[in-house]
Coordinates of C-alpha atoms and ligand atoms in Angstrom, one line a residue:
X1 CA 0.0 0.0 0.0
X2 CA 1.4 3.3 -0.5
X3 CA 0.7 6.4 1.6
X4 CA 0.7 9.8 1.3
X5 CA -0.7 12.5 3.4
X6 CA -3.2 13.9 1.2
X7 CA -5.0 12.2 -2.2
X8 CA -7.1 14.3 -4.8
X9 CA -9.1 12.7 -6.5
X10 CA -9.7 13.9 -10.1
X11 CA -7.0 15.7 -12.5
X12 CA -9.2 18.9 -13.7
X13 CA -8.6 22.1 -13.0
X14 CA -10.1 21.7 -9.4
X15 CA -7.6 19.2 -8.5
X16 CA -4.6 20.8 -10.3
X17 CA -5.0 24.0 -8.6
X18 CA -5.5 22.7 -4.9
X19 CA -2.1 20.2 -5.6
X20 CA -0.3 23.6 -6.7
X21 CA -1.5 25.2 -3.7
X22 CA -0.7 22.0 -1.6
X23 CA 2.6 22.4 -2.8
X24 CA 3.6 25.8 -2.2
X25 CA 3.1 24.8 1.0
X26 CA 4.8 22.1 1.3
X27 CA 2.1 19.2 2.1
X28 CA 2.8 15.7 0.2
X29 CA 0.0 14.6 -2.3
X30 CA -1.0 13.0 -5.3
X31 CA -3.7 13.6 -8.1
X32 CA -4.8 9.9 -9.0
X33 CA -6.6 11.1 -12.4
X34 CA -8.4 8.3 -14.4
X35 CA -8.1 9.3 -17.5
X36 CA -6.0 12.1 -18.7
X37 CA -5.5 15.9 -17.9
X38 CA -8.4 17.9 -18.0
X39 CA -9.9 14.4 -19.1
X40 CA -13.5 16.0 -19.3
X41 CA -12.6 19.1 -21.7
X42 CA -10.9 16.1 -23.6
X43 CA -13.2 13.5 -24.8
X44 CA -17.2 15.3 -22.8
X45 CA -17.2 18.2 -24.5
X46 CA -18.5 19.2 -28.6
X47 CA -16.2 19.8 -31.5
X48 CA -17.3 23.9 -31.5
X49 CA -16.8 24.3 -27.5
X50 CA -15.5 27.5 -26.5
X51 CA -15.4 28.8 -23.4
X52 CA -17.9 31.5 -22.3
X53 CA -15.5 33.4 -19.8
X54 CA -12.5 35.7 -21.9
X55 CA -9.1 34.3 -21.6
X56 CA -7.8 36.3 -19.0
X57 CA -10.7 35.2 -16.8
X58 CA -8.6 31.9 -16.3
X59 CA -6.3 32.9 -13.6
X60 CA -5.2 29.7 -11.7
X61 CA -2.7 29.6 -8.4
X62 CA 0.6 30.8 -9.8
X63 CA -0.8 30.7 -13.3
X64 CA -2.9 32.8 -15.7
X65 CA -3.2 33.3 -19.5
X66 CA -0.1 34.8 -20.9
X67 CA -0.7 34.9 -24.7
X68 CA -1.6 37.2 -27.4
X69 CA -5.4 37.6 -27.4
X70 CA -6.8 37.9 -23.5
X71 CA -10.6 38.9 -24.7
X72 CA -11.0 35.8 -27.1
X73 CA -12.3 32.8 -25.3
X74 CA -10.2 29.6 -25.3
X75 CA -11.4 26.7 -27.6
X76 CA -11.9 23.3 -26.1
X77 CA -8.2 22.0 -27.3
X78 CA -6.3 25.4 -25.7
X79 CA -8.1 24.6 -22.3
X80 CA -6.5 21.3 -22.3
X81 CA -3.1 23.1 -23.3
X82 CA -3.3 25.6 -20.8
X83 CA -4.1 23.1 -17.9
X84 CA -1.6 20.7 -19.0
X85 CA 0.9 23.4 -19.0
X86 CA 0.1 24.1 -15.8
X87 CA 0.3 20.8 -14.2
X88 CA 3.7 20.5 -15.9
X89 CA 4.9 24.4 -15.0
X90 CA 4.7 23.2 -10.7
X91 CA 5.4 19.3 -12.2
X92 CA 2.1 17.9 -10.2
X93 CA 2.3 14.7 -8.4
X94 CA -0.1 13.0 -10.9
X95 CA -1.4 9.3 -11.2
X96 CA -3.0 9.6 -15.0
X97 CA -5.2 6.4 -16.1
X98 CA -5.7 5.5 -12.4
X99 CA -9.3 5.2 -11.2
X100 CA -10.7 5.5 -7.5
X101 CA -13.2 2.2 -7.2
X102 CA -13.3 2.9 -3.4
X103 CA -13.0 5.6 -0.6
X104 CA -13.6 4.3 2.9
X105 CA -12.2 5.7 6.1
X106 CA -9.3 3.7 8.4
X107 CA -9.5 5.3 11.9
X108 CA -8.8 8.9 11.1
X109 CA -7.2 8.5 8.1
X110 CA -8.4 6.9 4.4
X111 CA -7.9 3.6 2.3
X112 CA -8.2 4.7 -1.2
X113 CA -8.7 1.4 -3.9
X114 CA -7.9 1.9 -7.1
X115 CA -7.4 -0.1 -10.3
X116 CA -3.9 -0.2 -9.8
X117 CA -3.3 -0.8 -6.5
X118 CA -4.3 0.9 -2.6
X119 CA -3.0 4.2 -1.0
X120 CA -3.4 4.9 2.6
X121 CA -3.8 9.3 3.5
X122 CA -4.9 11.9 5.9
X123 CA -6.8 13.4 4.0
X124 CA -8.7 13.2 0.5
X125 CA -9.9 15.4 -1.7
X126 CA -12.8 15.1 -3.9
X127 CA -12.5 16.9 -7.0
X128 CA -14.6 14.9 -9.7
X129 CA -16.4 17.8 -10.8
X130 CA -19.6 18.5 -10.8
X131 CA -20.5 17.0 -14.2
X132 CA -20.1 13.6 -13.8
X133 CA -23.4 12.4 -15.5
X134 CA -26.1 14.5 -17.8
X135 CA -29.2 15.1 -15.7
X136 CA -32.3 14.0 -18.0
X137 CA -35.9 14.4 -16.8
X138 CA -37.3 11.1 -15.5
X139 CA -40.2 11.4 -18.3
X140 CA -37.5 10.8 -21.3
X141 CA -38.6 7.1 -20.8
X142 CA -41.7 7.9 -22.1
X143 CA -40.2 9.0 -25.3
X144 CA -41.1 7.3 -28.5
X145 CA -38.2 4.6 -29.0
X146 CA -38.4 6.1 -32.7
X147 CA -37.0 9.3 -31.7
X148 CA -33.2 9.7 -31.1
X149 CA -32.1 11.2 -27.7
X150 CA -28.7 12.6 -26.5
X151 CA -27.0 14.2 -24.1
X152 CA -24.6 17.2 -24.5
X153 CA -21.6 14.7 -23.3
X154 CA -22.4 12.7 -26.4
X155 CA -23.1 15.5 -28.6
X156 CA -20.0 16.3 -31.0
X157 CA -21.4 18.1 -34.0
X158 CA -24.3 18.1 -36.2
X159 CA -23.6 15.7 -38.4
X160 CA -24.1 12.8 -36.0
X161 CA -27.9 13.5 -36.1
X162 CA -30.6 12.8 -38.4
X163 CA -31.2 14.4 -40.7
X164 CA -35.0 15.8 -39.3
X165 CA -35.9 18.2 -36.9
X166 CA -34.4 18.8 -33.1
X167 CA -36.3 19.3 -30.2
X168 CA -33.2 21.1 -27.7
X169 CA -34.9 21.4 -24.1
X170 CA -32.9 23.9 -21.8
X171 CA -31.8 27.2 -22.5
X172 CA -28.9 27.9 -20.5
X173 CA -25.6 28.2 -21.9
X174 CA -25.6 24.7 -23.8
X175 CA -28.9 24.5 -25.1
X176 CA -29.1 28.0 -26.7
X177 CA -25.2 27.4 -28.4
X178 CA -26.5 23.7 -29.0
X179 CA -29.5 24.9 -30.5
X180 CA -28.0 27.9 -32.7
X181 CA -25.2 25.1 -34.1
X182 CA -27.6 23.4 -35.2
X183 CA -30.0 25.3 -36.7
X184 CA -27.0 26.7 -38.9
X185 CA -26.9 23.3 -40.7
X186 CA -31.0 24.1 -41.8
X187 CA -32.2 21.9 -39.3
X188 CA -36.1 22.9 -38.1
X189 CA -34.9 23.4 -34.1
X190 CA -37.6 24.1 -31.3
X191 CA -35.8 24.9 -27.8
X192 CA -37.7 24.2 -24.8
X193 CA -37.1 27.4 -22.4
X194 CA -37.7 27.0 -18.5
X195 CA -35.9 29.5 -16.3
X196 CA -32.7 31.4 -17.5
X197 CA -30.4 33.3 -16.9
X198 CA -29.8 36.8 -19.8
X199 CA -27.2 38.9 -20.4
X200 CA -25.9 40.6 -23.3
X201 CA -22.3 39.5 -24.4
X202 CA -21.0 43.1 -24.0
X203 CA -22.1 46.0 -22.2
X204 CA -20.5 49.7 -21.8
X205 CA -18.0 49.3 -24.2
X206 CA -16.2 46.1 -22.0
X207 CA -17.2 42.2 -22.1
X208 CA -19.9 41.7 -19.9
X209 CA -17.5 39.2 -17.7
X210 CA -15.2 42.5 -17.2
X211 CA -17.8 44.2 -15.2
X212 CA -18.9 41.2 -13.2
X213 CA -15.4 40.7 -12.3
X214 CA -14.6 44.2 -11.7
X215 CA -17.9 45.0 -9.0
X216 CA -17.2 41.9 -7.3
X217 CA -19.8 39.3 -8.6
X218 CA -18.6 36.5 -9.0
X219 CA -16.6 36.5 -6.3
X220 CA -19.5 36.9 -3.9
X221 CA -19.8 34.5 -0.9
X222 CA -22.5 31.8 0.0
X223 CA -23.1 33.8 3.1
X224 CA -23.9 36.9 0.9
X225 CA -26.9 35.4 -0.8
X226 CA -30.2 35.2 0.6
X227 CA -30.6 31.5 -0.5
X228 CA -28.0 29.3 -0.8
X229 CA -29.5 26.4 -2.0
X230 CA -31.1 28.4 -4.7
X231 CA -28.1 30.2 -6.1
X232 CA -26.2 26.7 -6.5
X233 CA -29.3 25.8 -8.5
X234 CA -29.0 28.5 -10.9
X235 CA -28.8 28.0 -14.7
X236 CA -26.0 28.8 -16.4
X237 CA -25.3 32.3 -18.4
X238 CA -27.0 32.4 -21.6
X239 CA -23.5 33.4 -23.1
X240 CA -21.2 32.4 -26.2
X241 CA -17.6 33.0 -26.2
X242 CA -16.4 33.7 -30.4
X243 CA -14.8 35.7 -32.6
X244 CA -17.6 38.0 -33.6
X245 CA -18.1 38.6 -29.7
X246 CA -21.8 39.0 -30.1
X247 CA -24.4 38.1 -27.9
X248 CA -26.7 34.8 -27.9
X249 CA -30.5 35.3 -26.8
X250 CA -33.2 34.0 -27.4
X251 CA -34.7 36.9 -29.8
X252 CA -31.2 35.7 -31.7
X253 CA -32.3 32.4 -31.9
X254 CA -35.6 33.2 -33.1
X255 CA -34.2 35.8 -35.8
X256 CA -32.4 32.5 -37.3
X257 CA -35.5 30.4 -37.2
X258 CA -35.3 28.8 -33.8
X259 CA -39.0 27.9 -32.3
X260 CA -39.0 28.8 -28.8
X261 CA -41.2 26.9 -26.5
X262 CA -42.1 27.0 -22.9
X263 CA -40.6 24.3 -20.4
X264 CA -41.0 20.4 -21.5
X265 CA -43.2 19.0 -18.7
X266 CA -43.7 15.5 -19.9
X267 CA -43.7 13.6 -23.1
X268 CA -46.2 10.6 -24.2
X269 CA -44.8 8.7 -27.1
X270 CA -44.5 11.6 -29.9
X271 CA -46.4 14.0 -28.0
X272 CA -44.4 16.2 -26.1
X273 CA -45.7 18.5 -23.5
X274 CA -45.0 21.9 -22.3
X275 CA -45.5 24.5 -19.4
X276 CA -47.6 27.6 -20.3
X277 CA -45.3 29.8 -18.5
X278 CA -42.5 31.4 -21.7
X279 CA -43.5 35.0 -21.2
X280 CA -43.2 34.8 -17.0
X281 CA -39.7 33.1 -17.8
X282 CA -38.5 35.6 -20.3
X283 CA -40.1 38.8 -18.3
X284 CA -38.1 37.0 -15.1
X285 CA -34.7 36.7 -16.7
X286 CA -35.1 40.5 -18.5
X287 CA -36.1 41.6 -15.1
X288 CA -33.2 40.5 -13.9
X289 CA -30.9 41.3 -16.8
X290 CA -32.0 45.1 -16.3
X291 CA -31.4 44.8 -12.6
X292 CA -27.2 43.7 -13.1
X293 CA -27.1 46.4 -16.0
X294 CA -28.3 49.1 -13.4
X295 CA -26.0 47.7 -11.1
X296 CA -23.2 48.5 -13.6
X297 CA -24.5 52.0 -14.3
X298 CA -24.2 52.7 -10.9
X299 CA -20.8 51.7 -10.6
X300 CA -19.7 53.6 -13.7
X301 CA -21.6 56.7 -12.0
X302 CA -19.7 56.3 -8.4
X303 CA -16.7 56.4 -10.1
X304 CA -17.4 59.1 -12.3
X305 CA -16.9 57.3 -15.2
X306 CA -20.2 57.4 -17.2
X307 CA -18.5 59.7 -19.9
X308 CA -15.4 57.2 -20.4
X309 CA -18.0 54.5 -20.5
X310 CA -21.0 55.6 -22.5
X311 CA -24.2 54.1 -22.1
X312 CA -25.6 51.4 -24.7
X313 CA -28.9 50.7 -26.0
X314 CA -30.2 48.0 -23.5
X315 CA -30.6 44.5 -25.3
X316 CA -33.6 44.3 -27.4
X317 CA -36.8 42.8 -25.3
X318 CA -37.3 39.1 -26.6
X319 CA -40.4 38.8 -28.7
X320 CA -42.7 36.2 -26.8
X321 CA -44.6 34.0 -29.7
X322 CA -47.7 32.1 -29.0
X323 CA -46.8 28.7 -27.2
X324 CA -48.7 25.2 -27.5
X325 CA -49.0 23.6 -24.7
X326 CA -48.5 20.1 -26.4
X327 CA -46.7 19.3 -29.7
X328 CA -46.7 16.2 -31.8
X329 CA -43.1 15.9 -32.6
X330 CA -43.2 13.5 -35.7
X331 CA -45.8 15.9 -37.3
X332 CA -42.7 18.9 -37.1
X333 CA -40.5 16.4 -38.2
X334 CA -38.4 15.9 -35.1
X335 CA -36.3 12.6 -34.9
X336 CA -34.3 13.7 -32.5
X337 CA -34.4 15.2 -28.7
X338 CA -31.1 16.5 -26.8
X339 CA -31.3 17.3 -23.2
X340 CA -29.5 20.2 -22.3
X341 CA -31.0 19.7 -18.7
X342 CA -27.9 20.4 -16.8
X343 CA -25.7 17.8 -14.8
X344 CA -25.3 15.5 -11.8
X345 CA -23.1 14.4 -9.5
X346 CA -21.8 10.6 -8.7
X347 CA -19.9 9.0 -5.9
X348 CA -20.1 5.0 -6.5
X349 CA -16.9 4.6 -5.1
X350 CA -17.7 6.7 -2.0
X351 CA -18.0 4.6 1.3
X352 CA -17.9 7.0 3.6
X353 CA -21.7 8.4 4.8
X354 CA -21.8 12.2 3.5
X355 CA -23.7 12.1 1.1
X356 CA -27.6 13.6 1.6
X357 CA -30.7 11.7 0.3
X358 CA -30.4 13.1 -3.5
X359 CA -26.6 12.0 -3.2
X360 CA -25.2 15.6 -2.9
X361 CA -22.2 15.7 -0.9
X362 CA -23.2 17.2 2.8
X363 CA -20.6 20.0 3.1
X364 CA -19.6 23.4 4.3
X365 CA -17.8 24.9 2.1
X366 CA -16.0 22.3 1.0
X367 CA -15.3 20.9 4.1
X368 CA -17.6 17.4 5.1
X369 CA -18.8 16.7 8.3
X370 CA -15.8 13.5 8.0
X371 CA -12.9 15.3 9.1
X372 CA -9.8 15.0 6.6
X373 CA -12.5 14.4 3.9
X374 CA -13.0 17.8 1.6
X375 CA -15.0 18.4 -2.1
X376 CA -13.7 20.9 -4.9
X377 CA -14.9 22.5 -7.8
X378 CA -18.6 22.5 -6.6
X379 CA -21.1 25.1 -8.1
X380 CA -21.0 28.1 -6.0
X381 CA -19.3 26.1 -3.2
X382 CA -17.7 28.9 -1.7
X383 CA -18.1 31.4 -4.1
X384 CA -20.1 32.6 -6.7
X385 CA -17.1 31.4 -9.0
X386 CA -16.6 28.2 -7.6
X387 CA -17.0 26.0 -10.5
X388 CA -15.2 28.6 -12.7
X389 CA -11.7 28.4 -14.0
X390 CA -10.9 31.4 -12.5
X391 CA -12.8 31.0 -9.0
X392 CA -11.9 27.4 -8.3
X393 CA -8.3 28.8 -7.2
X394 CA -9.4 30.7 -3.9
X395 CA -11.4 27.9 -2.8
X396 CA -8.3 25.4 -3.1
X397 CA -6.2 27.7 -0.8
X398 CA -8.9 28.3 1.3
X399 CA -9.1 24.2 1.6
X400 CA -5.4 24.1 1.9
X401 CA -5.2 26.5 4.9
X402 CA -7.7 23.7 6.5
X403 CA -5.6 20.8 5.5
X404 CA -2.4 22.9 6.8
X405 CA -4.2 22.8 10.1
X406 CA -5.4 19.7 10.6
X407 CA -2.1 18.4 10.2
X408 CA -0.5 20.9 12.8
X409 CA -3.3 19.4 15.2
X410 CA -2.6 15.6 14.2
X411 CA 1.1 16.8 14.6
X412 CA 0.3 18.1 18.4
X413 CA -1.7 15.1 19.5
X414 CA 0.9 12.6 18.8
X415 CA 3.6 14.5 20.3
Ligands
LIG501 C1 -20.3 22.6 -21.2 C2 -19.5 23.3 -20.2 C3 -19.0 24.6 -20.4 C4 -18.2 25.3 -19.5 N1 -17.7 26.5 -19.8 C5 -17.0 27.1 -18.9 C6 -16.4 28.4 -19.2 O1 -16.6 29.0 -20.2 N2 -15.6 29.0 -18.2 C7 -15.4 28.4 -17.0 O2 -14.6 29.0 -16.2 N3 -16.0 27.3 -16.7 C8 -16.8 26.6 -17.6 N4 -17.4 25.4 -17.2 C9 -17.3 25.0 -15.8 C10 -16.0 24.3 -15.4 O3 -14.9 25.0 -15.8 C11 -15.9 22.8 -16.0 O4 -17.0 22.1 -15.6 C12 -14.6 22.1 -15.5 O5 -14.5 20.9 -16.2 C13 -14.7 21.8 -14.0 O6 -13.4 21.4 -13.6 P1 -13.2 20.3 -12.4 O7 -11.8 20.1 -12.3 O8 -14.0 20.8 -11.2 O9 -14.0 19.0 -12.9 P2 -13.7 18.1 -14.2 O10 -13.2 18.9 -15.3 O11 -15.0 17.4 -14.4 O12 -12.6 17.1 -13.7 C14 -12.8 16.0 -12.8 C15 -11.8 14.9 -13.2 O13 -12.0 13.9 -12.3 C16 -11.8 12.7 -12.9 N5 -12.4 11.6 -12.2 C17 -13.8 11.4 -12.1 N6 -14.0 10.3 -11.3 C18 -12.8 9.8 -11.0 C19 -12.4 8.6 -10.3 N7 -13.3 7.7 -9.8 N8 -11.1 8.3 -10.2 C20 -10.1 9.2 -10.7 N9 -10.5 10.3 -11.4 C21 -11.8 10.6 -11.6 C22 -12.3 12.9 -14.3 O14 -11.8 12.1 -15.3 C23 -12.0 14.4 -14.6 O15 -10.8 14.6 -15.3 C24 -18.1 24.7 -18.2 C25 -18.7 23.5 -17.9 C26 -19.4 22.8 -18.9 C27 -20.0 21.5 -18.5

């Protein structure tokens, strides 16, 4: 059995920046990654990808994006460059092609099984991510077996599909840049549109990310937010990242033919249902749009610097078109549905009770009620940019001051 005093689990950007904060202070680790670097940007993600967040919005522990075009946004293939640069730059302890089968404690420490062999530690941290399985509505079973369905995992470009219609349901950031992809080949598209998240690409003459950076956003705590169970719920920005920096709405979408429908509720066979509720989800997400556009005026104005920054046209209001509440999908021509319906998490190898009844990991910030036993790269674990490339850093060293500390106590008691 080897031993070390502290395992990550997981070789993504969560798990490289906590072992480069692990070792600029000096605790021993290893990543035991079971695939490759940044294995999920690899081989989980589509051909198109890019990131929504500009390339200097990528600022890891003792790392940040150094080349020639910071307000681009980094294609799928530069993320994996840039994170396997890093994990060479601080030459991380890593374990590639290893997988964790099993996790269970040993007195105060950890047995951690693996495909290739057992490692004993102090501590163990869990940074799997918090994609590990596309979440799909229960009712998809009900789906005609005539019908194609995928998953954005599985999605790599448009010519896997039929060549009919697609039904895209969700319209965060995957489902609109899924559904504008594909409506570009001349595919008939219908997104399905429950509650989202708006905002224009660029605002006041700066990408919209600049600002949110800049007043503090994203780096807002969970104890700043009225509900913190509802703000780790929240959809994803309705952003692209390209070349042409525009912005991707859904009054976009149905400029290029898109048919926007309310939220899927159920499906019987071809018959696909759908909630009656578009124009309260679009008013919801403009109201709130509006509301962080204020909140950017108002900066601009404390700092007296409206006239540097002039004020732009707010984003046009999205048209709201008359919405069935049921559709016959093989009548529209539909052989194919993709579920853009977010992600879930999965710990099969986890024997260790902290996990709650929907098989969330119970923690506070991080830190699980199993002492020694931390999570990473959770949405808004700590902060607002938890999950984010360039948030996931100050939660790692936050983690690391913990691990630090236990290990001065373990130190004291045995002395
Ligand atoms: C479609 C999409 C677009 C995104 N766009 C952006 C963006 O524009 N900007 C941004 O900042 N963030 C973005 N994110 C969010 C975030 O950056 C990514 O989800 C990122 O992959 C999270 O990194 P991570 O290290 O936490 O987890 P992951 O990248 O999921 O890494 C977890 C690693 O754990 C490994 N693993 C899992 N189980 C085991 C096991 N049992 N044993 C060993 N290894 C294991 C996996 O192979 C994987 O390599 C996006 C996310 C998605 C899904």
């Amino acid at each position: 059995m080897h031993t070390t005093e502290t395992i990550i689990i997981g070789g993504g950007q969560a798990g490289l920046a906590m072992s480069r904060c692990l070792t600029d202070r000096g605790v021993e680790h290893v990543i035991l990654e079971r695939g490759r670097v940044a294995e999920r940007w690899q081989s989980e993600r589509w051909d198109s990808l890019r990131l929504l967040t500009p390339r200097w919005q990528s600022r890891l522990p003792g790392w940040r994006y150094r080349g020639p075009d910071p307000d681009g946004f980094m294609t799928k293939s530069e993320v994996v460059a840039y994170l396997d640069e890093y994990a060479r730059s601080f030459r991380a302890p890593l374990h590639t092609g290893v997988a964790v089968t099993r996790v269970h404690g040993r007195g105060d420490s950890f047995e951690v099984q693996t495909d290739s062999g057992a490692w004993e530690s102090s501590n163990v941290v869990i940074a799997t991510g918090y994609s590990a399985r596309a979440a799909v509505p229960a009712f998809s079973a009900e789906l005609a077996g005539d019908i194609d369905q995928l998953v954005p995992t599985q999605y790599r470009n448009a010519r896997q599909l039929r060549a009919g219609g697609v039904l895209v349901v969700g319209a965060s950031a995957t489902g609109i840049q899924l559904a504008a992809e594909i409506a570009r080949t001349g595919r008939e598209v219908i997104l399905a549109v429950g509650s989202h998240i708006r905002l224009p690409r660029r605002y006041r003459g700066h990408d919209i990310m600049r600002w949110l950076d800049e007043m503090g956003v994203l780096r807002e705590t969970a104890d700043q937010v009225p509900d913190i169970e509802a703000s780790r719920r929240q959809p994803s920005l309705q952003l692209i990242g390209s070349d042409e920096g525009g912005s991707l709405d859904l009054q976009v979408l149905q400029d290029r033919g898109v048919r926007i429908v309310g939220r899927m509720t159920g499906v019987s066979g071809h018959r696909a249902y759908f909630a009656d509720n578009l124009a309260e989800s679009i008013g919801h997400a403009e109201r709130k749009m509006h509301g962080m556009l204020d909140r950017i005026d108002l900066h601009l104005s404390r700092l007296r610097l409206t006239r540097a920054f002039p004020r732009d046209p707010r984003p046009r209001a999205v048209a709201v078109p008359a919405t069935p509440r049921a559709l016959n999908l093989r009548d529209h021509g539909v052989d194919t549905v993709l579920w853009a319906t977010g992600y879930r998490r999965e710990y099969p190898w986890l024997r260790i009770p902290v996990l709650d009844a929907k098989g969330e990991i119970i923690h506070q910030g991080g830190v699980t009620p199993r002492p020694g036993l931390y999570v990473l790269g959770l949405q808004f674990m700590r902060r607002r940019n938890s999950a984010f490339l360039d948030g996931v850093g100050a939660d790692a060293a936050d983690l690391t001051d913990h691990i630090v500390q236990r290990g001065a106590r373990r130190l004291l008691a045995a002395a």
